[in-house]
Coordinates of N, CA and C and ligand atoms in Angstrom, one line a residue:
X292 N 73.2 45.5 20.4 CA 73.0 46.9 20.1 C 74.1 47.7 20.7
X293 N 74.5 48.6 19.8 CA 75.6 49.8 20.7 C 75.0 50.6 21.2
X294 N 75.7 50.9 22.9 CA 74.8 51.8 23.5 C 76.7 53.3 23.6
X295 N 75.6 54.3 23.8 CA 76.6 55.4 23.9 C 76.4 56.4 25.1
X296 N 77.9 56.6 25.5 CA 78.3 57.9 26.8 C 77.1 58.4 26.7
X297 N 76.6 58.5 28.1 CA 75.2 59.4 28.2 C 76.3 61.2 28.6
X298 N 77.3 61.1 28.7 CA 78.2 62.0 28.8 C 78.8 63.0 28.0
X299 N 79.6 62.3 26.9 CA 79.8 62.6 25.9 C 79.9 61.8 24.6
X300 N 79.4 61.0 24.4 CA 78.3 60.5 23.3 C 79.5 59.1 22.6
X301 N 80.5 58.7 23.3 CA 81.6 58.0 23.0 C 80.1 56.4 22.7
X302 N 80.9 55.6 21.9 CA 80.3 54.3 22.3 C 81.1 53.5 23.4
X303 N 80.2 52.5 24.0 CA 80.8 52.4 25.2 C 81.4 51.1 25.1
X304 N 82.2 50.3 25.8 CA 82.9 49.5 25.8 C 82.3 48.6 26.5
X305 N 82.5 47.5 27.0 CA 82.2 46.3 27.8 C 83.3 45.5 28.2
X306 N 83.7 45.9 30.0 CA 84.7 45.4 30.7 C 83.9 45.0 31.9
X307 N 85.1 44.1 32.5 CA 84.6 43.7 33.9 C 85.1 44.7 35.0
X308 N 84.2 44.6 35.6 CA 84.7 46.3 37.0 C 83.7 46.2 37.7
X309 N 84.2 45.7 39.3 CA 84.1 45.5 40.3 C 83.0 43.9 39.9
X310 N 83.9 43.1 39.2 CA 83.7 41.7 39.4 C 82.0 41.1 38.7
X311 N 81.5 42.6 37.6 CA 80.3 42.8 37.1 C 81.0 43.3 35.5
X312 N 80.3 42.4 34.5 CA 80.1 43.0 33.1 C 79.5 44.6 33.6
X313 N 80.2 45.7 32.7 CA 79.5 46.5 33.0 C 80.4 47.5 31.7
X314 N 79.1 48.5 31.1 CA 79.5 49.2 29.9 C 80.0 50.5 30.4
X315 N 81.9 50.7 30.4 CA 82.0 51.9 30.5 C 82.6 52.5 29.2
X316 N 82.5 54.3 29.2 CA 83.1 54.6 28.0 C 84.3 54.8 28.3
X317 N 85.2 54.9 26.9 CA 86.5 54.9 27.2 C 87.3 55.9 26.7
X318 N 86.6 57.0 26.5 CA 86.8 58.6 26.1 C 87.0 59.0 27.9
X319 N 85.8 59.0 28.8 CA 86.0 59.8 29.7 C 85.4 59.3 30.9
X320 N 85.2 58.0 31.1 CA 85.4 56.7 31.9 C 83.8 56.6 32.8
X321 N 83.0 57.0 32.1 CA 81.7 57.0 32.6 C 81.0 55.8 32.4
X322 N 81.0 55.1 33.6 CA 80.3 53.7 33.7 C 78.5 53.4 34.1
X323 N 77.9 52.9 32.9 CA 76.5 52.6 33.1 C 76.0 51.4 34.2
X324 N 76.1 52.4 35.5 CA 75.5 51.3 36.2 C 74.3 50.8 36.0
X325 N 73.8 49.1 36.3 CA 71.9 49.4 36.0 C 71.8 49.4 37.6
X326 N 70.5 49.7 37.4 CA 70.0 49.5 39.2 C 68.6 49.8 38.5
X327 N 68.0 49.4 40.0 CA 66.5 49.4 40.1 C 66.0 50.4 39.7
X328 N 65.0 50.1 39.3 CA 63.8 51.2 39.1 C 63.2 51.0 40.3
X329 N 62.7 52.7 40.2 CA 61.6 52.4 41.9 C 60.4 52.6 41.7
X330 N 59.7 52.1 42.3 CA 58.5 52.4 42.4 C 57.4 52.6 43.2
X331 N 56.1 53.1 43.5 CA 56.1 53.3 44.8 C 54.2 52.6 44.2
X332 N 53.3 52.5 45.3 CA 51.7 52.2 45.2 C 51.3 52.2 46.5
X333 N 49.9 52.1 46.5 CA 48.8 52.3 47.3 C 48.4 50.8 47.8
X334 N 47.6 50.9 48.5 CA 47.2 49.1 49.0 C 45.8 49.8 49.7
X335 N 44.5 49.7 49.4 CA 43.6 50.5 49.8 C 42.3 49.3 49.9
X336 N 42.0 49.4 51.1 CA 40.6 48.1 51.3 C 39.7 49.3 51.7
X337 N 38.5 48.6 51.2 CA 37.5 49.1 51.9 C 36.0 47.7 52.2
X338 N 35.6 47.8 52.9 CA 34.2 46.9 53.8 C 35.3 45.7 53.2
X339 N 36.5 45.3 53.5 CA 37.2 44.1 53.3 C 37.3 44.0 51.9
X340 N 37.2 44.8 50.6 CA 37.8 44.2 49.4 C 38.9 45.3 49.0
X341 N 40.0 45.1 48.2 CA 40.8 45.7 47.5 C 40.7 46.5 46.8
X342 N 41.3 47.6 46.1 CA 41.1 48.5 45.7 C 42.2 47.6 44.1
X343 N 41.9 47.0 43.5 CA 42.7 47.0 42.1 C 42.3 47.6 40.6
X344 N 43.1 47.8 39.9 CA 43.4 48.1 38.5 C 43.5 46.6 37.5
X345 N 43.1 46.9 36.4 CA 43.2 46.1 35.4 C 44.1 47.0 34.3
X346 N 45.4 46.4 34.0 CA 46.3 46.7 33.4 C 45.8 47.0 31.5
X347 N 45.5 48.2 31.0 CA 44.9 47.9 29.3 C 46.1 48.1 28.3
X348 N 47.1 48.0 28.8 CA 48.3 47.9 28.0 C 49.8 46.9 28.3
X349 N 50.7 46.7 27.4 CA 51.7 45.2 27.8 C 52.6 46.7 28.3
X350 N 53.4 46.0 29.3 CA 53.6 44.5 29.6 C 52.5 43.9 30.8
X351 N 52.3 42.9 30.0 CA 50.3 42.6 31.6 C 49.2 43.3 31.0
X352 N 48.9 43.1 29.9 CA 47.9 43.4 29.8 C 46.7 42.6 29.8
X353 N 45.8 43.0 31.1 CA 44.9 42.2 31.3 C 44.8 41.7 32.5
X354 N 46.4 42.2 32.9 CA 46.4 41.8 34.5 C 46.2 42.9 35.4
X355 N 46.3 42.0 36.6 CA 45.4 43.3 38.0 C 46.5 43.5 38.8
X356 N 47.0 44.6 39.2 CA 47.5 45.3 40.7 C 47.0 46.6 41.4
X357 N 47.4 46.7 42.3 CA 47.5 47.3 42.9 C 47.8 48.9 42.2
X358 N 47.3 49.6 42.6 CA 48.2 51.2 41.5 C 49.1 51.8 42.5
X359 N 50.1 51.7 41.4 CA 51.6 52.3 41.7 C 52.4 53.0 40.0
X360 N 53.2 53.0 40.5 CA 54.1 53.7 39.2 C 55.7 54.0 39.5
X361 N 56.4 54.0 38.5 CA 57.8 55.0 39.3 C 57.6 56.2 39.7
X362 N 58.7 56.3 40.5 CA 59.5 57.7 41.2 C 59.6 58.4 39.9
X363 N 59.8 59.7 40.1 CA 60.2 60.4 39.3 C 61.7 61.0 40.4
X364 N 62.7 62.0 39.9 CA 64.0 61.6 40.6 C 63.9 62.5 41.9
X365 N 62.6 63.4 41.8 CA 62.4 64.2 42.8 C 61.4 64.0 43.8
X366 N 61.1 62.7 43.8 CA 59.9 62.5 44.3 C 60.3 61.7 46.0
X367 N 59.6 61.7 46.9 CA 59.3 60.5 47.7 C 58.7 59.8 47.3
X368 N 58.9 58.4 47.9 CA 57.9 57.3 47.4 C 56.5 57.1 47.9
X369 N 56.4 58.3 48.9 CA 54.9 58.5 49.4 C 54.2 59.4 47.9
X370 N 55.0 60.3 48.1 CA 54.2 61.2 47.1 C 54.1 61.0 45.9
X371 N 55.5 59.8 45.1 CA 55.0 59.1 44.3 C 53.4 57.6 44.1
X372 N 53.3 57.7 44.9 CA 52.4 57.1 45.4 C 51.0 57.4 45.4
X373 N 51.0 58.5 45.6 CA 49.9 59.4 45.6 C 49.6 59.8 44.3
X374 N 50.7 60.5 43.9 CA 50.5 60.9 42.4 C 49.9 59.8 41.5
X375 N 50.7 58.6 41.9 CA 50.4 57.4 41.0 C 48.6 56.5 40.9
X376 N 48.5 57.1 42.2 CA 47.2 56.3 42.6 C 46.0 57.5 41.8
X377 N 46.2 59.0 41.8 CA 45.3 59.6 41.2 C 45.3 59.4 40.3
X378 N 46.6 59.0 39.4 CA 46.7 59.2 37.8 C 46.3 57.8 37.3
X379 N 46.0 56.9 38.2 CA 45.6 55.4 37.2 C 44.2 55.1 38.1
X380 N 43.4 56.2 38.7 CA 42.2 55.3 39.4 C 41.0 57.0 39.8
X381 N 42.2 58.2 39.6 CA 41.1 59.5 39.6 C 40.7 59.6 41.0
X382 N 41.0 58.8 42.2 CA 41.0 59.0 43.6 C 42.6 59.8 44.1
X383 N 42.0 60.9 45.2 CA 43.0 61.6 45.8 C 43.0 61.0 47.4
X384 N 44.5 60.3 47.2 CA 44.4 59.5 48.2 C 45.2 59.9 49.3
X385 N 45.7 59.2 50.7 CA 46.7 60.0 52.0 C 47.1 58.9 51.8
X386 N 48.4 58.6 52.0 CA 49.1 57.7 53.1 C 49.0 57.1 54.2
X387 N 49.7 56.3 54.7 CA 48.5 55.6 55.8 C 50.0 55.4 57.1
X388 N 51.0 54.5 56.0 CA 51.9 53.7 56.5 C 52.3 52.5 55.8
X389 N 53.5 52.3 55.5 CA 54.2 51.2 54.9 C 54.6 50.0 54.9
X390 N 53.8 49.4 53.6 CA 52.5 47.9 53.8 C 53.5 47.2 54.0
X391 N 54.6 47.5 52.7 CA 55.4 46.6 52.6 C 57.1 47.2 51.3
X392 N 58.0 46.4 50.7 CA 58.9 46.2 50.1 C 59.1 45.1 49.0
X393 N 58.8 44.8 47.8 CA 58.7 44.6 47.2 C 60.0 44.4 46.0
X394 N 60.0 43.2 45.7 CA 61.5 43.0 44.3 C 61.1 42.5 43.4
X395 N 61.4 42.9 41.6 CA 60.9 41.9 41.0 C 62.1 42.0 40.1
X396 N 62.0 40.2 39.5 CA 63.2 40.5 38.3 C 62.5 39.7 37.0
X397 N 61.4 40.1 37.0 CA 60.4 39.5 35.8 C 60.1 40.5 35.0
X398 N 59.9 41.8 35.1 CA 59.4 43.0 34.1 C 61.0 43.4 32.7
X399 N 59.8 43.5 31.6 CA 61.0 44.0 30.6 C 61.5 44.9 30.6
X400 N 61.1 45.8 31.2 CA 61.5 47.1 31.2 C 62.5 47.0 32.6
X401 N 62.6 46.2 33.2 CA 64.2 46.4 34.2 C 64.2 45.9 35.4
X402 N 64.5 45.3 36.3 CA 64.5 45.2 37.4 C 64.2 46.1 38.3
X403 N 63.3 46.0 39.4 CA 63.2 46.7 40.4 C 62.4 46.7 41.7
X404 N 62.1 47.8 42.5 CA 61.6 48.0 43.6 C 60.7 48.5 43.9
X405 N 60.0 48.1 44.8 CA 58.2 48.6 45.0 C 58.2 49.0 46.3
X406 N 58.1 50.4 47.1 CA 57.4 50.5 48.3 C 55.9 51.1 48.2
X407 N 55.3 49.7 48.8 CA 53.9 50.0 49.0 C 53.5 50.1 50.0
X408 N 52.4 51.2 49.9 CA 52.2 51.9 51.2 C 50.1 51.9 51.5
X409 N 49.8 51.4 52.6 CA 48.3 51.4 53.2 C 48.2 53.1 53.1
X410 N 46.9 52.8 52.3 CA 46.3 54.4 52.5 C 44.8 54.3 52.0
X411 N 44.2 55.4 52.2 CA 42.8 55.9 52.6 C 42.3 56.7 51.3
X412 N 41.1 57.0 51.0 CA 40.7 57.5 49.9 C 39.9 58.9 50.5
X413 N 40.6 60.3 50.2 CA 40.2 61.4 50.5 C 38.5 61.6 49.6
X414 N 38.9 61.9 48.2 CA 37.7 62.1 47.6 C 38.3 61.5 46.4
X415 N 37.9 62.5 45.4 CA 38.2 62.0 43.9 C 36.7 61.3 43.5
X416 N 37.0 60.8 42.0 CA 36.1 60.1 41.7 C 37.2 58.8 40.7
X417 N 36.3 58.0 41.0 CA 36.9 56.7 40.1 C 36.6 56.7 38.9
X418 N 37.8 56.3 38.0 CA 37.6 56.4 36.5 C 38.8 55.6 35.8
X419 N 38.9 54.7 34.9 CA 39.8 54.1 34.2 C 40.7 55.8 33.2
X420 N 41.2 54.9 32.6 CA 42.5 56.1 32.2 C 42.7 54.7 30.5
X421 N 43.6 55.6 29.9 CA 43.8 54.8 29.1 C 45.1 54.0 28.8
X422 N 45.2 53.6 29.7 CA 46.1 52.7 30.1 C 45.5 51.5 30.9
X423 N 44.4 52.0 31.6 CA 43.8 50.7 32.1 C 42.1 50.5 31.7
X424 N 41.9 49.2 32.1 CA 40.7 48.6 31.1 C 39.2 48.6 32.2
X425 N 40.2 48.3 33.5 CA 38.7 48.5 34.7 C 39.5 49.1 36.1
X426 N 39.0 49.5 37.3 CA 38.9 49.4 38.7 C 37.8 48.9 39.5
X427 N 38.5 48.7 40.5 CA 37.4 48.1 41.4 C 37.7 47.6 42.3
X428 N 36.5 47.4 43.5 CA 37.7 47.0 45.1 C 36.9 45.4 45.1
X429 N 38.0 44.6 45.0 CA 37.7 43.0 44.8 C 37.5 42.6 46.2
X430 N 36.7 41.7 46.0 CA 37.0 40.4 47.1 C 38.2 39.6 47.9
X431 N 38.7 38.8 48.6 CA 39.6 37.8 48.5 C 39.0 36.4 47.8
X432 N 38.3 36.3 47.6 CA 37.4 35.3 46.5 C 37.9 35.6 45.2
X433 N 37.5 36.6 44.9 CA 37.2 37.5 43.3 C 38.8 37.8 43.0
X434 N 39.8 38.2 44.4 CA 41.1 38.4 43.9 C 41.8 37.2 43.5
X435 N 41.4 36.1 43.9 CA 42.3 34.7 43.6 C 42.2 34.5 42.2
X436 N 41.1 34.5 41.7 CA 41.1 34.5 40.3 C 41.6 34.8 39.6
X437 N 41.9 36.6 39.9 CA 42.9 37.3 38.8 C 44.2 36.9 38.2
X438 N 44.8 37.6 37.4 CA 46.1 37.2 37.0 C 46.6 38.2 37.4
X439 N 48.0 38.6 37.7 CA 48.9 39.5 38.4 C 49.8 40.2 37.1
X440 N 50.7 41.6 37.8 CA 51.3 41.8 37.0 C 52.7 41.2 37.5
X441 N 53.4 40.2 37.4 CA 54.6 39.6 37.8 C 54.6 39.0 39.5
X442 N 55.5 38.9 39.6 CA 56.2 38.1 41.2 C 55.9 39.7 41.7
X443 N 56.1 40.9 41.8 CA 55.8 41.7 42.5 C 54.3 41.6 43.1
X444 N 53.6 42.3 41.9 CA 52.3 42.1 42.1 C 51.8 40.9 42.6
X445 N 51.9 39.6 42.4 CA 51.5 38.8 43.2 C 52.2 38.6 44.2
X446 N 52.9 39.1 44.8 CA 53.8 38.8 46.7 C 52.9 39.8 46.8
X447 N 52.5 41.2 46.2 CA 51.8 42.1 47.0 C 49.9 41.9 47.5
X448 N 49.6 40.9 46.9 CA 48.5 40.6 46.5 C 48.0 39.2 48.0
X449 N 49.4 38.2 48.0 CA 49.6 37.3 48.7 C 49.5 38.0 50.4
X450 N 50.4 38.7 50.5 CA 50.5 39.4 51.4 C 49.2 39.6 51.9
X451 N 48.4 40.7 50.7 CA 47.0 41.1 51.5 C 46.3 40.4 51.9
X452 N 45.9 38.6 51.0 CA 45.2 37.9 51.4 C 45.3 37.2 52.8
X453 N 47.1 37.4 53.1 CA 47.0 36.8 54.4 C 46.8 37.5 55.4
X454 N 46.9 38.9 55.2 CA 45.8 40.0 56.1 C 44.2 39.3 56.3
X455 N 43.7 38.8 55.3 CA 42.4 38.3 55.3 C 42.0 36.6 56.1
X456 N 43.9 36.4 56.1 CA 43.3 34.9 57.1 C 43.7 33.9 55.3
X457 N 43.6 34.5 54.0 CA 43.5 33.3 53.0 C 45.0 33.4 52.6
X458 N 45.3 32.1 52.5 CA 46.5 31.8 51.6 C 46.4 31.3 50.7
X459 N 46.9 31.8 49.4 CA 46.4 31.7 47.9 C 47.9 30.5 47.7
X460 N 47.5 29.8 47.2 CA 47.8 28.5 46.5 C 48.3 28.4 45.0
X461 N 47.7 29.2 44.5 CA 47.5 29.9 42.7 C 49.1 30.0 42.4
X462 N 49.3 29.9 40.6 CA 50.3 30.3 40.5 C 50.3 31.6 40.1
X463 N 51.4 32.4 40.2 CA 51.3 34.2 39.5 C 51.2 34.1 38.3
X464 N 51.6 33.0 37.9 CA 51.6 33.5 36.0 C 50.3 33.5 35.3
Ligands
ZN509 ZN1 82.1 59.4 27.8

């Protein structure tokens, strides 16, 4: 597929620069770097179970995380966070402190980064969205079962069980 100058609209070329395939144009030398997408979510227990989502659209659909979303370019990753956890579960949540750091190179939509952050549930009310199919705060029992959304979602998932003392054995896929 031809991709074109997000600059001035040249199509772009494909050279090596800085020891990386990389598409720059060659009207006015504007190079498409990729990099991560970021992302930021919530990690929320309550009487010992998880706070997860069930994914109702691909990529994963059908699978469970944690609610998160991207940055937007003005955002922190706390407040993306927040925003993200109201908009896919209807809870207005705080921040807590930062669970963890997260990489995945399995999503179609791009490689990237996850800071997930422990937090608390102010109020709100819980409600699916149409994007997702259920919520609910699981078990470590009930979580092993699920299916994940990628190597992220399950490192973030792994992690919490060993907060719980269990180490999941399961594959992510
Ligand atoms: Zn250009």
């Amino acid at each position: 597929m031809n991709h074109y100058c997000l600059e001035c609209g040249t199509q772009l070329d494909t050279r090596i620069i800085e020891d990386r395939k990389r598409e720059i144009c060659p009207a006015c030398g504007w190079i498409h770097y990729k990099q991560y997408k970021v992302s930021a979510g919530v990690r929320i227990e309550k009487d010992g179970r998880l706070l997860l989502v069930k994914r109702g659209i691909d990529p994963w659909k059908g699978h469970w995380y944690m609610p998160a979303g991207f940055l937007e370019v003005d955002e922190d990753p706390e407040e993306a966070a927040v925003r993200e956890a109201f908009e896919e579960t209807g809870l207005k949540v705080k921040t807590l402190r930062l669970a963890g750091v997260y990489t995945y190179k399995d999503d179609p939509r791009g490689n990237g980064i996850v800071f997930l952050y422990d937090a608390e549930i102010l109020g709100g009310t819980m409600q699916i969205t149409n994007e997702t199919e259920k919520i609910g705060f699981l078990s470590a029992e009930e979580v092993m079962q699920l299916k994940f959304t990628g190597i992220s979602g399950f490192n973030q998932i792994q992690d919490w069980l060993k907060t719980k003392g269990v180490l999941m054995e399961i594959d992510h896929a």
